[in-house]
Amino acid sequence: MRVLFQSRPDLLRLPAGDTIQVMETMRALRELGVEVDHCMELNPDLSGYDLVHLFNISRAVETYAQCRNAVERGRPVVVSPIYWNMEEYILNEESDRSQRLVEWWRKDNAFRLQILKWADMVLPNGWAEMNLIHRDFGIRPNYMIVPNGADPAFANADPIPFVSTYGLEDIVLCVGRISPRKNQLRLIKALSGIGIDVVLIGAVNDPFYFEKCREHAGANIKFLPQMPQSQLASAYAAAKAHVLPSWYDTPGLVSLEAAMAGCNIVSTNRGTAAEYFGNLAWYCDPRDVESIREATLRAYSSERVGKLKEIILTQFTWEVAARETLKAYEMVLA
C-alpha cells in the first residue's frame, strides 16, 4: 500500500499539533509496513499512490485544493479533519477584527463541506468532533474515530535535567505556543501570585499577545522557549500539574504527553479531552479566570493520578492511532 500524506504548506515552518500528528502517524504507519510519503503541494502528481490522506480542514482553502486534485485524479481520499468551530474563540477575543474574522471563518465553510462530501472516509479524533461536524455541516460522512496519541518515551521521563538546569520542580506547567487560542493570558491572571511556580513553555506565535502576558505575569510566572521533545519530557516529569485552558483542543497532544509523564491534567472543557481523560482530569471553562484557578489548584493539591498514565500508554499511543488508521485505509480500498 502506498499512501500520500498532504498537509498545509507551512506545516514544518510553523509547527503545531497537526505537525506532530502528521509526522508521528507517518512514522508509525511505516513501522506497520505502509509506504507513506509527505507532500505540502496543492496539485502534486499522484501517480503510483493508492490513497491520499489529508489533514486539517480549519485551513480549508489549501486542503480543498489538495482534495480536488485527488478527486480529479481518481484517488480515494481520507481526511483527518482536526476540526473545531472557532467562532466562540474569535468572538471572545473582543477584537476590532472579530466580526470580520467570523465572516472569514463562515465563508470557508463551503470549502469544508465540499471536502467532507468528497472524502471516502473521515477520521475525527473523538465523538465530540464528529458530532460537531454533523451539527455544523448537516452531513454524517463515512467515518472512523481515530484517537490522537503520544510517544511512550514520555512515560520514562526524568525530572533531573530540567530541575538541574532551571532550579524548578513541583511546578504548574503549560506547554503550547503563546497565542490567544491557547489562552495563556487568562491562565496568568488566574495563577499570578498563588505562591506556586508556573512555567509556560512554547514559541511566541503572537508577539503582541506575548507582551500582554508578560505585563500581567507575577513573579511566580516563568517563560521558557520551545524545547526539543527530550527536554520537554523532563519538564513534564518535574511538574505536578499541566494546564491547557485553550478555547478548544482535540484533545491537546501536550495533555496526552504530560499525562504519560505523570502530571495531573487540567484541560479546557471545549473539545474532546473528556473522551480521553474521563473523570481522571480536571476541567476548566476557558472564559472564566476563577474556573481556571480553581481547577488548577485542585489538580495541584491532589495525589498524582497514576491510572491515567496507564490508560494513555495502552489506548492513546501513535501505534494505536496508526493501526486504526490502517483499518480505515483497508476499508476504503476494499
PDB file of C-alpha atoms in Angstrom, residues 162 166 168 170-194 196-206 209-227 231-232 235-236 238-239 241-246 254 292 296:
ATOM      1  CA  PHE A 162      15.054  20.144  33.957  1.00  0.00           C
ATOM      2  CA  TYR A 166      16.233  25.722  35.944  1.00  0.00           C
ATOM      3  CA  LEU A 168      12.260  24.422  39.376  1.00  0.00           C
ATOM      4  CA  ASP A 170       6.694  20.522  41.549  1.00  0.00           C
ATOM      5  CA  ILE A 171       5.574  23.280  39.221  1.00  0.00           C
ATOM      6  CA  VAL A 172       2.394  24.056  37.351  1.00  0.00           C
ATOM      7  CA  LEU A 173       3.279  23.697  33.669  1.00  0.00           C
ATOM      8  CA  CYS A 174       1.626  24.917  30.478  1.00  0.00           C
ATOM      9  CA  VAL A 175       3.137  23.822  27.158  1.00  0.00           C
ATOM     10  CA  GLY A 176       1.991  25.372  23.892  1.00  0.00           C
ATOM     11  CA  ARG A 177       2.691  28.206  21.514  1.00  0.00           C
ATOM     12  CA  ILE A 178       1.921  31.595  23.064  1.00  0.00           C
ATOM     13  CA  SER A 179      -1.249  32.658  21.273  1.00  0.00           C
ATOM     14  CA  PRO A 180      -4.780  33.854  22.082  1.00  0.00           C
ATOM     15  CA  ARG A 181      -6.294  30.468  21.208  1.00  0.00           C
ATOM     16  CA  LYS A 182      -4.159  28.766  23.834  1.00  0.00           C
ATOM     17  CA  ASN A 183      -5.470  31.334  26.348  1.00  0.00           C
ATOM     18  CA  GLN A 184      -2.305  31.846  28.402  1.00  0.00           C
ATOM     19  CA  LEU A 185      -3.312  35.393  29.374  1.00  0.00           C
ATOM     20  CA  ARG A 186      -6.314  34.160  31.386  1.00  0.00           C
ATOM     21  CA  LEU A 187      -4.122  31.428  32.845  1.00  0.00           C
ATOM     22  CA  ILE A 188      -1.630  34.058  34.000  1.00  0.00           C
ATOM     23  CA  LYS A 189      -4.393  36.194  35.502  1.00  0.00           C
ATOM     24  CA  ALA A 190      -5.676  33.105  37.300  1.00  0.00           C
ATOM     25  CA  LEU A 191      -2.344  31.944  38.722  1.00  0.00           C
ATOM     26  CA  SER A 192      -0.206  35.044  39.318  1.00  0.00           C
ATOM     27  CA  GLY A 193       0.679  35.366  42.975  1.00  0.00           C
ATOM     28  CA  ILE A 194      -0.598  31.934  44.075  1.00  0.00           C
ATOM     29  CA  ILE A 196       3.472  28.199  43.188  1.00  0.00           C
ATOM     30  CA  ASP A 197       5.935  28.422  40.287  1.00  0.00           C
ATOM     31  CA  VAL A 198       4.045  28.442  36.991  1.00  0.00           C
ATOM     32  CA  VAL A 199       6.115  27.714  33.874  1.00  0.00           C
ATOM     33  CA  LEU A 200       4.973  28.418  30.319  1.00  0.00           C
ATOM     34  CA  ILE A 201       6.973  26.704  27.565  1.00  0.00           C
ATOM     35  CA  GLY A 202       6.385  27.492  23.918  1.00  0.00           C
ATOM     36  CA  ALA A 203       7.230  29.513  20.854  1.00  0.00           C
ATOM     37  CA  VAL A 204       5.762  33.015  20.630  1.00  0.00           C
ATOM     38  CA  ASN A 205       3.038  32.782  18.000  1.00  0.00           C
ATOM     39  CA  ASP A 206       1.713  36.306  18.626  1.00  0.00           C
ATOM     40  CA  TYR A 209      -0.271  38.795  22.915  1.00  0.00           C
ATOM     41  CA  PHE A 210       3.017  37.717  24.490  1.00  0.00           C
ATOM     42  CA  GLU A 211       3.629  41.286  25.699  1.00  0.00           C
ATOM     43  CA  LYS A 212       0.179  41.318  27.325  1.00  0.00           C
ATOM     44  CA  CYS A 213       1.058  38.058  29.055  1.00  0.00           C
ATOM     45  CA  ARG A 214       4.324  39.492  30.357  1.00  0.00           C
ATOM     46  CA  GLU A 215       2.581  42.638  31.604  1.00  0.00           C
ATOM     47  CA  HIS A 216       0.170  40.616  33.756  1.00  0.00           C
ATOM     48  CA  ALA A 217       2.662  37.993  34.933  1.00  0.00           C
ATOM     49  CA  GLY A 218       3.547  37.954  38.613  1.00  0.00           C
ATOM     50  CA  ALA A 219       6.958  36.925  39.930  1.00  0.00           C
ATOM     51  CA  ASN A 220       5.875  33.266  40.064  1.00  0.00           C
ATOM     52  CA  ILE A 221       5.240  33.120  36.290  1.00  0.00           C
ATOM     53  CA  LYS A 222       8.223  31.924  34.222  1.00  0.00           C
ATOM     54  CA  PHE A 223       8.500  31.920  30.410  1.00  0.00           C
ATOM     55  CA  LEU A 224      10.751  29.401  28.652  1.00  0.00           C
ATOM     56  CA  PRO A 225      11.243  28.965  24.894  1.00  0.00           C
ATOM     57  CA  GLN A 226      10.153  25.996  22.832  1.00  0.00           C
ATOM     58  CA  MET A 227      12.150  22.860  23.656  1.00  0.00           C
ATOM     59  CA  GLN A 231      13.912  18.350  27.277  1.00  0.00           C
ATOM     60  CA  LEU A 232      10.155  18.788  27.267  1.00  0.00           C
ATOM     61  CA  ALA A 235       9.839  19.412  32.208  1.00  0.00           C
ATOM     62  CA  TYR A 236       6.665  17.314  32.317  1.00  0.00           C
ATOM     63  CA  ALA A 238       9.224  17.939  37.036  1.00  0.00           C
ATOM     64  CA  ALA A 239       5.658  19.258  37.059  1.00  0.00           C
ATOM     65  CA  ALA A 241       0.108  19.590  37.130  1.00  0.00           C
ATOM     66  CA  HIS A 242      -0.163  20.511  33.483  1.00  0.00           C
ATOM     67  CA  VAL A 243      -2.788  23.094  32.470  1.00  0.00           C
ATOM     68  CA  LEU A 244      -4.201  23.635  28.989  1.00  0.00           C
ATOM     69  CA  PRO A 245      -7.023  26.222  29.192  1.00  0.00           C
ATOM     70  CA  SER A 246      -7.380  26.607  25.400  1.00  0.00           C
ATOM     71  CA  VAL A 254       0.640  18.133  25.197  1.00  0.00           C
ATOM     72  CA  ILE A 292      -9.058  28.061  35.630  1.00  0.00           C
ATOM     73  CA  THR A 296      -5.568  24.102  38.710  1.00  0.00           C
TER      74      THR A 296
END
